[in-house]
Amino acid sequence: MKPTAQIISWILQLTIITLLAPAAYAKLTAHPDAVALFTTLEMEPAGRYIIGFLEAATCALLLNPNSAVHGAILSLGIMIGALIAHLSKIGFDNMFYFSLILIITSSAIIYLRRKQIKSIARMLN
Amino acid sequence: MAGSIDLHKISRFANLAIPSTAALAFLGGHFVSFYFHFLTVTFLLLTIINIFYLFIQKKHTILRNFGILGQARYIIESIGPEMRQYLFANDTEERPFNRIERSEIYRKSKGIDSASSFGSQLNFDNAEIKIRHSMYPIDRENIKQYALTFGEERGVKEPYTIHKPYIISAMSYGALGENAIRALSRGARLAGIAMNTGEGGIPKYHMAEGGELIFQMGTAKFGVRNDDSSLNTEKLKKLCAEPTIKMVEIKLSQGAKPGKGGLLPKEKITPEISTLRGVPMGQDVVSPAHHIECTCKKTTVAFIKNVQDACTIPVGIKLCLGKISDFHEIVLEMKAQDTFPDFIAIDGAEGGTGAAPKAFMDGYGMPLMPSLYAVNDILVREGVRNKLKIIAAGKLINSSKQFIALALGADAIYSARGFMLSIGCIQAMLCGNNTCPVGITTHDPSLQKGLIVQEKAKRVANYVHGLEHDFYEMLAAAGIKDTKNININQLYIPKDTALAGQINELQQKAPTPSA
Ligand SMILES: Cc1cc2nc3c(=O)[nH]c(=O)nc-3n(C[C@H](O)[C@H](O)[C@H](O)COP(=O)(O)O)c2cc1C
């Protein structure tokens, strides 16, 4: 990885962490907003814990350069789920843009670190 | 893709099924339970990857034709060697070392008795050299302890004596990781044998264990070079003053890549290696094909003299034989200049390497046994066999192979891969990728973690112990009281072997050098 790519990737990783860590915290500590959200989705409380846990795991993975790309894949998945939730059940609100931003940043990290996806890297060189 | 399973059909089905599952899961998530969306997301991501494989990337035919199922082929291919090794290979058919050979070393290293039952699995029909025993075996107590003193012929100030015929052959820090180097050198010290440092520059980790070392000067002269890769005598003197450095070996060529310089792939260049060798990171390090000083026989012999003059310890050379006449000529030149290396290490073309171009590994150089015979023969004919010692290298991993090499003229045995096997090498053949699964040829800390230096050092010592035990037993069976008396009459050499051909050729016409 070139140094610039490295720097950009780190900025994006930290961006995701800053956005995602509070969200994970809110879900795992049963913040009323989070509870309300998952009640709408009829996933309260198990779904809230699962997603909260996955978000926390994402942050952890993103902190380590060796696992960052997997963190990004995970966050992409979660945020596609969030997008589906907004489009199909909740409707547009700020959170919709929130997930859109995270989808874009995650994809960018995946692109920058594509060589680190081991199973794919093996084939592409 | 013929046969009863039509992979093309299956993959077309999969390529449709993946997005369809995503759609179905979406419906499930919308109308039944939001939990279905976990599936939606997973299959959506798979769909995206598949679109990339099928329509965007252009490099891989299989992925473009078959999509994500095609990836299975790559995965299976990448674990193929392991599959073959564990499931499908015969005991005697793997290379470079088959399972019988490997397990003998594993057993010796673990100190387990290597007695086998029922019979040999090797081939006795035509192509195996065997050792002749005596009708009158002797007692082990009557055999003189092996000892070999390098440098005695030339009267060097600090000659070096070994008491076991084994030396760990050149492997650099770089080709091997820190733990492997430490395990080998600690093991060598436990076993009381020497170890060659390889061409990796200042042998920091080799020296750290305090064992006896042979410093190898590769063609790039890492550790003792000037910027143009000529010899920096001051640096060499300083290094030779280290108490652990017992001899110097000038590497002219190596069996796995004769005529080419050393190669360290960029994957394996850590910041530390880049400083120890004085090379940049991020690119392969390719050493020159020859020492800059050595352009013909005259300059080569003169260079040997130069190095000998700079050191007070024995100085030898390592080479793989190409043209026998080349060797004959350089021996004549040595006589003319009255300069002889204190030892010549003959590396057979079957020798191992951390990384070498395939064409060279497979196609270049003479195999060890005929080389060894030719070298010994020429030195004897020229009346200079008593001027130097011969060390043999090339798959000499078990006692009988080693005995054969000694009978063909070698005074001592080099082994690299034998000792790698003793510290747990499973012949995964990934030495150049930095992904060695047993932590030997890698710098990845998570892979080196499993290689516990103290444990593996013991294995090295056990292995040497086992070899030595066999060696004296074999001497006793052959009725040989002094190891110096092992000679070619001790061997049964079938007519169809490469060795027999070489012997015939040399006996019929002593090759006359063109010069
Ligand atoms: C991992 C590895 C690294 C090696 N590095 C060197 C080296 O730095 N210099 C050298 O002259 N030979 C090197 N060799 C070759 C060995 O020293 C030896 O000549 C050859 O492998 C034959 O011995 P073997 O069949 O017992 O392995 C290396 C071999 C291996 C397997």
XYZ file of C-alpha atoms and ligand atoms in Angstrom:
671
model
C 0.000 0.000 0.000
C 1.248 3.436 -0.848
C 1.664 5.815 2.083
C -1.072 8.145 0.802
C -3.497 5.266 0.446
C -2.545 4.209 3.940
C -3.261 7.667 5.361
C -6.558 8.004 3.543
C -7.609 4.571 4.691
C -6.794 5.404 8.304
C -8.795 8.641 8.131
C -11.770 6.708 6.779
C -11.388 3.983 9.395
C -11.342 6.550 12.187
C -14.376 8.265 10.662
C -16.341 5.039 10.776
C -15.224 4.327 14.311
C -16.305 7.794 15.522
C -19.716 7.331 13.956
C -20.224 3.698 14.849
C -18.853 3.434 18.374
C -21.576 5.686 19.933
C -24.228 3.814 17.953
C -22.970 0.500 19.294
C -22.855 1.908 22.807
C -26.419 3.194 22.558
C -27.702 -0.185 21.414
C -25.847 -2.237 23.975
C -26.890 0.053 26.855
C -30.524 0.118 25.718
C -30.783 3.811 24.976
C -34.526 4.655 24.535
C -34.023 5.731 20.892
C -32.359 2.438 20.039
C -35.055 0.501 21.838
C -37.714 2.440 19.913
C -35.984 1.740 16.620
C -35.728 -1.981 17.184
C -39.287 -2.108 18.458
C -40.374 -0.719 15.076
C -38.361 -3.444 13.397
C -39.838 -6.045 15.775
C -36.334 -7.139 16.714
C -36.312 -5.929 20.282
C -34.208 -6.879 22.228
C -32.223 -9.709 20.555
C -31.737 -7.896 17.258
C -30.573 -4.779 19.065
C -27.907 -6.729 20.908
C -26.799 -8.606 17.812
C -26.407 -5.447 15.768
C -24.815 -3.565 18.671
C -22.343 -6.354 19.113
C -21.538 -6.467 15.393
C -20.999 -2.707 15.369
C -18.619 -2.949 18.299
C -16.753 -5.764 16.573
C -16.503 -3.643 13.452
C -14.822 -0.847 15.424
C -12.340 -3.296 16.921
C -11.489 -4.791 13.542
C -11.013 -1.342 12.039
C -8.442 -0.420 14.664
C -5.993 -3.042 13.497
C -4.432 -2.581 10.065
C -4.363 -6.356 9.513
C -8.086 -6.738 10.025
C -9.316 -3.323 8.857
C -10.521 -4.612 5.534
C -12.701 -7.191 7.245
C -14.049 -4.512 9.543
C -14.961 -2.509 6.484
C -16.756 -5.480 4.923
C -18.693 -5.991 8.142
C -19.647 -2.344 8.367
C -20.733 -2.383 4.739
C -23.019 -5.306 5.512
C -24.531 -3.700 8.608
C -25.122 -0.458 6.807
C -26.778 -2.118 3.838
C -29.075 -3.660 6.420
C -29.695 -0.252 7.936
C -30.439 1.179 4.535
C -32.966 -1.567 3.913
C -34.558 -0.793 7.261
C -34.892 2.875 6.392
C -36.208 2.272 2.906
C -38.697 -0.379 3.901
C -39.813 0.335 7.474
C -38.610 3.561 8.986
C -38.520 6.114 6.202
C -36.061 8.865 5.455
C -34.393 10.632 8.320
C -30.911 11.698 9.258
C -30.014 8.136 10.000
C -30.560 7.323 6.345
C -27.745 9.657 5.350
C -25.668 8.316 8.189
C -25.798 4.828 6.729
C -25.191 6.110 3.231
C -21.984 7.838 4.362
C -20.796 4.695 6.094
C -21.512 2.602 3.017
C -19.372 4.893 0.920
C -16.507 5.074 3.409
C -16.524 1.308 3.962
C -16.439 0.663 0.242
C -13.533 3.065 -0.101
C -11.561 1.217 2.588
C -12.308 -2.102 0.955
C -11.081 -0.712 -2.323
C -7.891 0.722 -0.825
C -7.136 -2.439 1.075
C -8.407 -4.919 -1.522
C -5.054 -6.691 -1.620
C -5.472 -7.615 2.012
C -8.508 -9.762 1.414
C -6.497 -12.945 1.564
C -8.722 -15.278 -0.431
C -9.003 -12.770 -3.247
C -5.426 -11.495 -3.101
C -4.132 -14.977 -3.706
C -5.832 -15.041 -7.070
C -5.288 -11.537 -8.228
C -1.526 -11.728 -8.485
C -15.169 -29.653 -17.550
C -16.611 -32.899 -18.902
C -17.682 -35.848 -16.798
C -20.803 -36.510 -14.861
C -20.758 -33.182 -13.063
C -21.370 -30.294 -15.399
C -19.628 -27.501 -13.577
C -20.716 -24.976 -16.116
C -24.353 -25.781 -15.483
C -23.895 -25.747 -11.732
C -22.166 -22.422 -11.798
C -24.861 -20.909 -14.020
C -27.390 -22.130 -11.522
C -25.378 -20.658 -8.651
C -25.014 -17.366 -10.428
C -28.788 -17.128 -10.679
C -29.468 -18.614 -7.271
C -27.379 -16.110 -5.361
C -29.267 -12.955 -6.407
C -32.567 -14.843 -6.253
C -31.881 -15.840 -2.679
C -31.118 -12.229 -1.911
C -34.483 -11.231 -3.377
C -36.361 -13.976 -1.530
C -34.666 -13.074 1.716
C -35.661 -9.481 1.123
C -39.279 -10.500 0.813
C -38.921 -12.587 3.931
C -37.398 -9.663 5.755
C -40.141 -7.347 4.627
C -43.150 -9.527 5.257
C -42.124 -12.127 7.811
C -39.344 -10.993 10.080
C -36.654 -8.409 9.787
C -34.130 -11.100 10.744
C -34.311 -12.388 7.174
C -32.378 -9.320 6.182
C -29.216 -10.896 7.591
C -29.521 -13.257 4.641
C -30.455 -10.435 2.308
C -27.300 -8.573 3.129
C -25.049 -11.644 2.888
C -26.389 -12.678 -0.474
C -26.368 -9.108 -1.712
C -22.643 -8.908 -0.962
C -22.070 -12.253 -2.675
C -23.983 -10.934 -5.667
C -21.773 -7.872 -5.817
C -18.604 -9.985 -5.675
C -20.015 -12.254 -8.338
C -20.816 -9.323 -10.618
C -17.234 -8.212 -10.184
C -15.916 -11.659 -11.083
C -18.235 -12.201 -14.043
C -18.301 -8.811 -15.668
C -15.631 -6.473 -14.370
C -12.321 -8.242 -13.754
C -10.571 -9.405 -16.882
C -7.560 -11.324 -15.652
C -9.063 -14.652 -14.725
C -10.870 -16.717 -17.294
C -12.264 -19.127 -14.777
C -13.783 -16.407 -12.631
C -15.204 -14.676 -15.672
C -16.739 -17.903 -16.924
C -17.906 -19.454 -13.700
C -18.126 -16.651 -11.195
C -17.901 -17.240 -7.513
C -17.927 -21.033 -7.830
C -14.776 -20.730 -9.908
C -13.127 -19.423 -6.802
C -13.456 -22.876 -5.302
C -10.976 -24.054 -7.879
C -8.412 -21.553 -6.676
C -9.014 -22.478 -3.092
C -8.685 -26.180 -3.854
C -5.610 -25.560 -5.944
C -4.003 -23.606 -3.166
C -4.503 -26.427 -0.693
C -3.607 -29.046 -3.303
C -0.079 -29.740 -2.075
C -1.361 -30.371 1.422
C -4.175 -32.568 0.132
C -1.769 -34.622 -1.918
C 0.670 -34.818 0.925
C -1.857 -35.924 3.498
C -4.223 -37.994 1.444
C -2.994 -39.149 -1.881
C 0.790 -39.429 -2.005
C 2.685 -42.669 -1.610
C 5.343 -42.995 1.036
C 8.115 -42.956 -1.537
C 6.846 -40.617 -4.211
C 7.051 -37.109 -2.827
C 9.877 -34.748 -3.693
C 12.325 -33.378 -2.784
C 12.011 -35.634 0.250
C 9.523 -38.470 0.496
C 7.633 -39.371 3.597
C 10.006 -42.170 4.581
C 12.983 -39.842 4.473
C 11.175 -37.106 6.334
C 9.819 -39.329 9.044
C 13.237 -40.803 9.695
C 14.472 -37.306 10.468
C 11.429 -36.511 12.575
C 12.038 -39.641 14.584
C 15.728 -38.955 15.035
C 14.944 -35.381 16.071
C 12.508 -36.533 18.678
C 14.976 -39.119 19.901
C 12.740 -42.006 18.911
C 14.342 -45.269 17.790
C 14.344 -45.396 14.002
C 14.220 -49.173 13.648
C 11.731 -50.259 10.959
C 10.002 -53.512 10.242
C 9.422 -56.033 7.507
C 11.572 -54.530 4.776
C 12.829 -51.597 2.834
C 10.423 -49.714 0.600
C 13.188 -48.513 -1.653
C 14.072 -49.801 -5.080
C 16.761 -52.442 -5.291
C 16.607 -53.229 -8.968
C 19.005 -50.910 -10.652
C 19.355 -47.347 -9.577
C 20.346 -47.213 -5.951
C 23.864 -46.960 -4.676
C 24.409 -49.210 -1.686
C 27.164 -49.551 0.863
C 29.237 -52.722 1.176
C 29.604 -54.081 4.666
C 32.433 -56.294 5.788
C 32.252 -59.989 6.501
C 34.042 -59.115 9.699
C 32.388 -56.220 11.480
C 34.360 -54.629 14.275
C 33.433 -53.223 17.645
C 32.504 -49.634 17.901
C 35.091 -49.092 20.621
C 37.829 -49.812 18.118
C 36.878 -46.995 15.810
C 38.874 -43.819 15.980
C 36.835 -40.729 16.817
C 36.236 -38.565 13.785
C 38.192 -35.303 13.700
C 38.941 -32.919 10.872
C 41.121 -29.845 11.010
C 40.559 -27.134 8.471
C 43.498 -24.919 7.623
C 46.174 -27.348 8.799
C 47.600 -27.689 5.275
C 48.285 -24.000 4.981
C 49.273 -23.603 8.605
C 46.757 -20.864 9.330
C 47.040 -19.110 12.615
C 43.693 -20.300 13.909
C 42.866 -23.675 12.342
C 39.449 -25.118 13.043
C 38.798 -28.669 14.118
C 35.439 -30.373 14.021
C 34.673 -33.613 15.830
C 31.519 -34.601 14.053
C 31.270 -34.765 10.283
C 28.147 -32.581 10.128
C 27.814 -28.884 9.492
C 24.587 -26.942 9.066
C 24.746 -25.604 5.516
C 24.314 -21.966 4.562
C 20.962 -20.453 5.407
C 20.763 -16.750 5.934
C 18.740 -14.670 8.328
C 16.359 -13.442 5.701
C 15.715 -16.785 4.091
C 14.970 -18.022 7.614
C 13.257 -16.130 10.381
C 14.771 -15.191 13.687
C 13.348 -18.118 15.649
C 14.511 -20.697 13.146
C 18.017 -19.251 13.078
C 18.143 -19.224 16.834
C 16.828 -22.770 17.113
C 19.367 -24.018 14.599
C 22.327 -22.239 16.089
C 21.410 -23.087 19.643
C 20.912 -26.680 18.502
C 24.251 -26.659 16.715
C 25.917 -25.518 19.902
C 24.148 -28.219 21.918
C 25.207 -30.807 19.359
C 28.739 -29.482 19.121
C 28.671 -28.784 15.408
C 29.239 -25.667 13.323
C 26.746 -23.690 11.322
C 27.159 -21.697 8.141
C 25.648 -18.210 8.318
C 24.474 -17.923 4.722
C 24.857 -14.777 2.734
C 22.715 -12.554 4.916
C 25.262 -10.021 6.092
C 26.322 -9.585 9.705
C 24.967 -12.793 11.245
C 23.349 -11.124 14.217
C 21.017 -13.932 15.275
C 23.496 -16.661 14.443
C 26.031 -14.996 16.728
C 23.480 -14.371 19.436
C 23.470 -18.061 20.380
C 27.227 -18.297 20.742
C 27.751 -21.358 18.550
C 30.624 -21.861 16.126
C 30.058 -20.258 12.754
C 31.283 -20.295 9.203
C 30.745 -16.867 7.755
C 29.529 -17.030 4.208
C 30.492 -14.260 1.827
C 27.949 -14.257 -0.975
C 28.471 -12.555 -4.295
C 26.945 -9.343 -2.932
C 29.192 -9.660 0.141
C 26.492 -8.476 2.538
C 28.128 -7.387 5.753
C 31.622 -6.950 4.286
C 30.988 -4.975 1.114
C 31.839 -1.664 -0.394
C 29.087 0.097 -2.305
C 30.153 -1.489 -5.590
C 29.947 -4.925 -3.890
C 33.711 -5.329 -3.835
C 35.336 -6.650 -0.675
C 35.839 -4.311 2.241
C 38.839 -5.922 3.896
C 38.520 -3.891 7.067
C 34.976 -5.028 7.665
C 35.988 -8.620 6.977
C 38.892 -8.444 9.420
C 36.641 -7.024 12.065
C 34.077 -9.764 11.582
C 36.691 -12.526 11.560
C 37.968 -11.251 14.878
C 34.649 -12.297 16.433
C 35.420 -15.368 18.545
C 32.468 -17.340 17.176
C 33.486 -16.973 13.537
C 35.686 -19.980 12.822
C 35.931 -20.007 9.044
C 35.028 -17.983 5.975
C 33.315 -19.438 2.940
C 33.419 -17.604 -0.351
C 30.289 -18.567 -2.215
C 30.975 -18.875 -5.916
C 27.764 -20.657 -6.772
C 24.966 -22.699 -5.300
C 23.362 -25.894 -6.557
C 19.818 -24.601 -6.705
C 20.770 -21.654 -8.910
C 24.304 -22.034 -10.257
C 25.352 -19.088 -12.379
C 22.943 -16.780 -10.599
C 23.233 -14.710 -7.476
C 21.200 -15.076 -4.316
C 17.598 -13.937 -4.286
C 15.540 -12.651 -1.391
C 11.934 -11.909 -2.370
C 10.555 -8.536 -1.291
C 7.880 -10.201 0.831
C 10.631 -11.222 3.209
C 12.480 -7.947 3.577
C 11.767 -6.467 6.968
C 13.232 -3.147 8.122
C 15.801 -5.058 10.161
C 16.948 -7.149 7.211
C 17.167 -4.069 5.077
C 19.615 -2.561 7.577
C 21.586 -5.762 8.201
C 22.154 -6.163 4.478
C 22.163 -2.515 3.531
C 19.438 -2.869 0.886
C 16.178 -0.984 0.222
C 12.764 -2.377 1.168
C 9.936 -3.131 -1.234
C 11.969 -4.772 -3.969
C 13.546 -8.183 -4.458
C 17.219 -8.315 -3.486
C 19.136 -9.942 -6.303
C 22.838 -10.574 -5.706
C 25.235 -10.423 -8.640
C 25.947 -13.676 -10.479
C 29.637 -13.573 -9.580
C 31.995 -11.758 -7.241
C 32.975 -8.526 -8.916
C 36.619 -9.483 -8.361
C 36.251 -12.904 -9.971
C 36.066 -12.713 -13.745
C 38.380 -15.563 -14.744
C 40.420 -18.323 -13.117
C 43.364 -16.003 -12.453
C 41.346 -13.331 -10.683
C 39.297 -15.916 -8.822
C 42.318 -17.655 -7.332
C 43.880 -14.270 -6.614
C 40.699 -13.271 -4.790
C 40.841 -16.404 -2.654
C 44.400 -15.468 -1.780
C 43.326 -11.945 -0.897
C 40.704 -13.161 1.508
C 43.093 -15.696 3.027
C 45.646 -12.955 3.563
C 43.069 -10.812 5.301
C 42.039 -13.508 7.806
C 43.760 -15.681 10.323
C 41.125 -18.408 10.009
C 40.539 -20.993 7.281
C 38.979 -19.713 4.062
C 37.190 -21.995 1.624
C 34.917 -21.787 -1.365
C 31.492 -23.149 -2.201
C 30.473 -24.049 -5.701
C 28.215 -26.172 -7.810
C 29.966 -27.982 -10.613
C 29.108 -27.018 -14.185
C 31.801 -27.924 -16.654
C 34.295 -30.358 -15.235
C 36.965 -28.776 -17.422
C 36.327 -25.413 -15.725
C 37.098 -27.026 -12.432
C 40.167 -28.747 -13.758
C 41.470 -25.459 -15.098
C 40.988 -23.616 -11.850
C 42.818 -26.397 -10.010
C 45.739 -25.946 -12.397
C 45.585 -22.219 -11.713
C 45.631 -22.882 -7.977
C 48.746 -24.945 -8.478
C 50.282 -22.184 -10.575
C 49.603 -19.535 -7.940
C 50.253 -21.988 -5.120
C 47.002 -20.912 -3.510
C 44.453 -23.412 -2.333
C 41.216 -22.780 -0.525
C 41.216 -24.531 2.821
C 38.076 -26.330 1.790
C 35.864 -26.715 -1.212
C 32.180 -27.171 -0.573
C 30.542 -28.986 -3.465
C 26.852 -28.235 -3.725
C 24.884 -30.619 -5.900
C 22.259 -29.314 -8.317
C 19.669 -31.021 -6.144
C 20.433 -28.524 -3.379
C 17.724 -26.469 -1.738
C 17.090 -22.756 -1.661
C 14.813 -20.156 -0.161
C 14.049 -18.788 -3.616
C 15.433 -19.471 -7.076
C 14.143 -19.236 -10.627
C 12.458 -22.502 -11.530
C 14.542 -22.979 -14.672
C 17.706 -22.876 -12.612
C 16.436 -25.007 -9.794
C 15.315 -27.725 -12.190
C 17.657 -27.384 -15.099
C 21.105 -26.194 -14.123
C 24.153 -27.748 -12.539
C 25.609 -31.197 -11.966
C 24.148 -33.470 -9.296
C 26.195 -34.068 -6.200
C 27.428 -37.636 -6.501
C 29.031 -37.356 -9.954
C 30.365 -33.886 -9.048
C 31.936 -35.161 -5.914
C 33.597 -38.033 -7.718
C 34.896 -35.705 -10.446
C 36.241 -33.120 -8.010
C 37.980 -35.681 -5.863
C 39.340 -37.431 -8.932
C 40.801 -34.261 -10.424
C 42.367 -33.194 -7.138
C 43.922 -36.632 -6.711
C 45.216 -36.689 -10.268
C 46.731 -33.275 -9.869
C 48.370 -34.390 -6.678
C 46.735 -31.700 -4.562
C 44.039 -33.637 -2.760
C 46.044 -33.218 0.437
C 45.969 -29.427 0.144
C 42.360 -29.006 1.136
C 39.191 -30.543 2.546
C 36.000 -31.311 0.690
C 32.548 -30.698 2.102
C 29.563 -32.170 0.278
C 26.025 -30.759 0.156
C 22.855 -31.867 -1.561
C 20.080 -33.902 0.047
C 22.497 -35.597 2.425
C 19.857 -35.945 5.057
C 20.338 -39.493 6.240
C 23.259 -41.572 7.346
C 23.548 -43.758 4.279
C 23.530 -40.847 1.835
C 26.130 -39.151 3.987
C 28.246 -42.250 4.071
C 28.133 -42.469 0.291
C 29.307 -38.862 0.004
C 32.174 -39.547 2.392
C 33.115 -42.588 0.352
C 33.204 -40.501 -2.799
C 35.770 -38.158 -1.345
C 34.014 -35.762 0.984
C 35.586 -35.072 4.368
C 32.523 -33.514 5.940
C 28.806 -33.157 5.303
C 26.740 -30.039 4.829
C 23.009 -30.231 5.226
C 20.493 -27.425 5.104
C 17.136 -29.033 4.618
C 17.918 -31.986 6.854
C 18.204 -29.536 9.718
C 15.112 -27.628 8.605
C 13.188 -30.885 8.759
C 14.615 -31.519 12.197
C 13.105 -28.282 13.483
C 9.716 -29.125 12.082
C 9.734 -28.307 8.356
C 6.798 -30.086 6.716
C 7.930 -29.426 3.166
C 5.108 -27.001 2.437
C 7.401 -25.472 -0.213
C 6.503 -21.883 0.661
C 9.990 -20.661 1.619
C 9.839 -17.693 -0.757
C 6.387 -16.437 0.251
C 6.916 -15.486 3.874
C 3.962 -17.759 4.699
C 5.802 -20.834 5.973
C 3.162 -22.587 8.104
C 5.714 -23.869 10.601
C 7.406 -20.520 11.142
C 10.806 -21.422 9.697
C 11.143 -19.399 6.500
C 8.951 -16.513 7.529
C 9.254 -13.252 9.399
C 5.584 -13.182 10.309
C 5.493 -13.140 14.116
C 2.161 -14.949 14.214
C 3.688 -17.856 12.281
C 7.001 -17.847 14.142
C 5.122 -17.981 17.409
C 4.731 -21.753 17.168
C 8.442 -22.359 16.796
C 9.758 -22.587 20.326
C 13.510 -22.097 20.115
C 14.484 -24.182 23.121
C 12.343 -27.140 22.069
C 13.566 -27.168 18.499
C 17.183 -26.694 19.509
C 16.925 -30.009 21.308
C 15.593 -31.581 18.131
C 18.653 -30.425 16.236
C 20.908 -31.964 18.839
C 18.911 -35.212 18.833
C 19.103 -35.373 15.064
C 22.879 -34.979 15.105
C 23.113 -37.534 17.856
C 21.060 -40.006 15.819
C 23.143 -39.433 12.713
C 26.347 -39.893 14.597
C 25.090 -43.061 16.200
C 24.250 -44.509 12.773
C 27.583 -43.333 11.401
C 29.672 -45.272 13.891
C 27.415 -48.302 13.604
C 27.913 -48.232 9.858
C 31.668 -47.896 10.225
C 31.658 -50.869 12.545
C 29.623 -52.918 10.086
C 32.016 -52.003 7.313
C 35.026 -52.848 9.427
C 36.506 -49.383 9.104
C 38.642 -48.271 12.035
C 39.455 -44.760 10.877
C 36.981 -42.514 9.130
C 39.765 -41.366 6.816
C 39.712 -44.823 5.260
C 36.194 -44.634 3.895
C 36.563 -44.868 0.140
C 34.783 -45.674 -3.062
C 35.506 -49.399 -2.815
C 32.995 -49.297 -0.035
C 30.216 -48.662 -2.529
C 28.110 -50.836 -4.720
C 27.404 -48.637 -7.732
C 24.927 -50.044 -10.262
C 25.862 -49.503 -13.880
C 22.788 -47.393 -14.692
C 23.433 -44.634 -12.179
C 24.609 -41.157 -13.120
C 27.582 -41.779 -10.894
C 28.631 -44.879 -12.812
C 28.434 -42.915 -16.054
C 30.624 -40.195 -14.636
C 33.192 -42.626 -13.319
C 33.364 -44.321 -16.692
C 33.807 -41.058 -18.514
C 36.574 -39.810 -16.273
C 38.385 -43.098 -16.299
C 38.321 -43.383 -20.054
C 39.597 -39.940 -20.879
C 40.963 -37.634 -18.281
C 39.444 -34.336 -19.489
C 42.178 -32.121 -20.810
C 41.568 -28.459 -20.067
C 41.356 -26.336 -23.167
C 43.762 -23.736 -21.820
C 16.003 -21.920 3.019
C 17.359 -22.097 2.410
C 18.247 -21.018 2.370
C 19.508 -21.144 1.800
N 20.361 -20.075 1.799
C 21.595 -20.215 1.255
C 22.533 -19.153 1.279
O 22.261 -18.073 1.804
N 23.744 -19.345 0.701
C 24.096 -20.542 0.135
O 25.207 -20.662 -0.363
N 23.236 -21.573 0.123
C 22.007 -21.449 0.663
N 21.154 -22.524 0.658
C 21.605 -23.806 0.078
C 22.121 -24.739 1.169
O 23.127 -24.134 1.907
C 22.658 -26.045 0.618
O 23.767 -25.789 -0.194
C 21.655 -26.820 -0.180
O 20.370 -26.641 0.309
C 21.971 -28.303 -0.211
O 21.780 -28.902 1.017
P 20.463 -29.715 1.434
O 20.108 -30.575 0.272
O 20.873 -30.458 2.646
O 19.405 -28.728 1.701
C 19.898 -22.388 1.233
C 19.002 -23.479 1.280
C 17.757 -23.355 1.857
C 16.846 -24.547 1.884
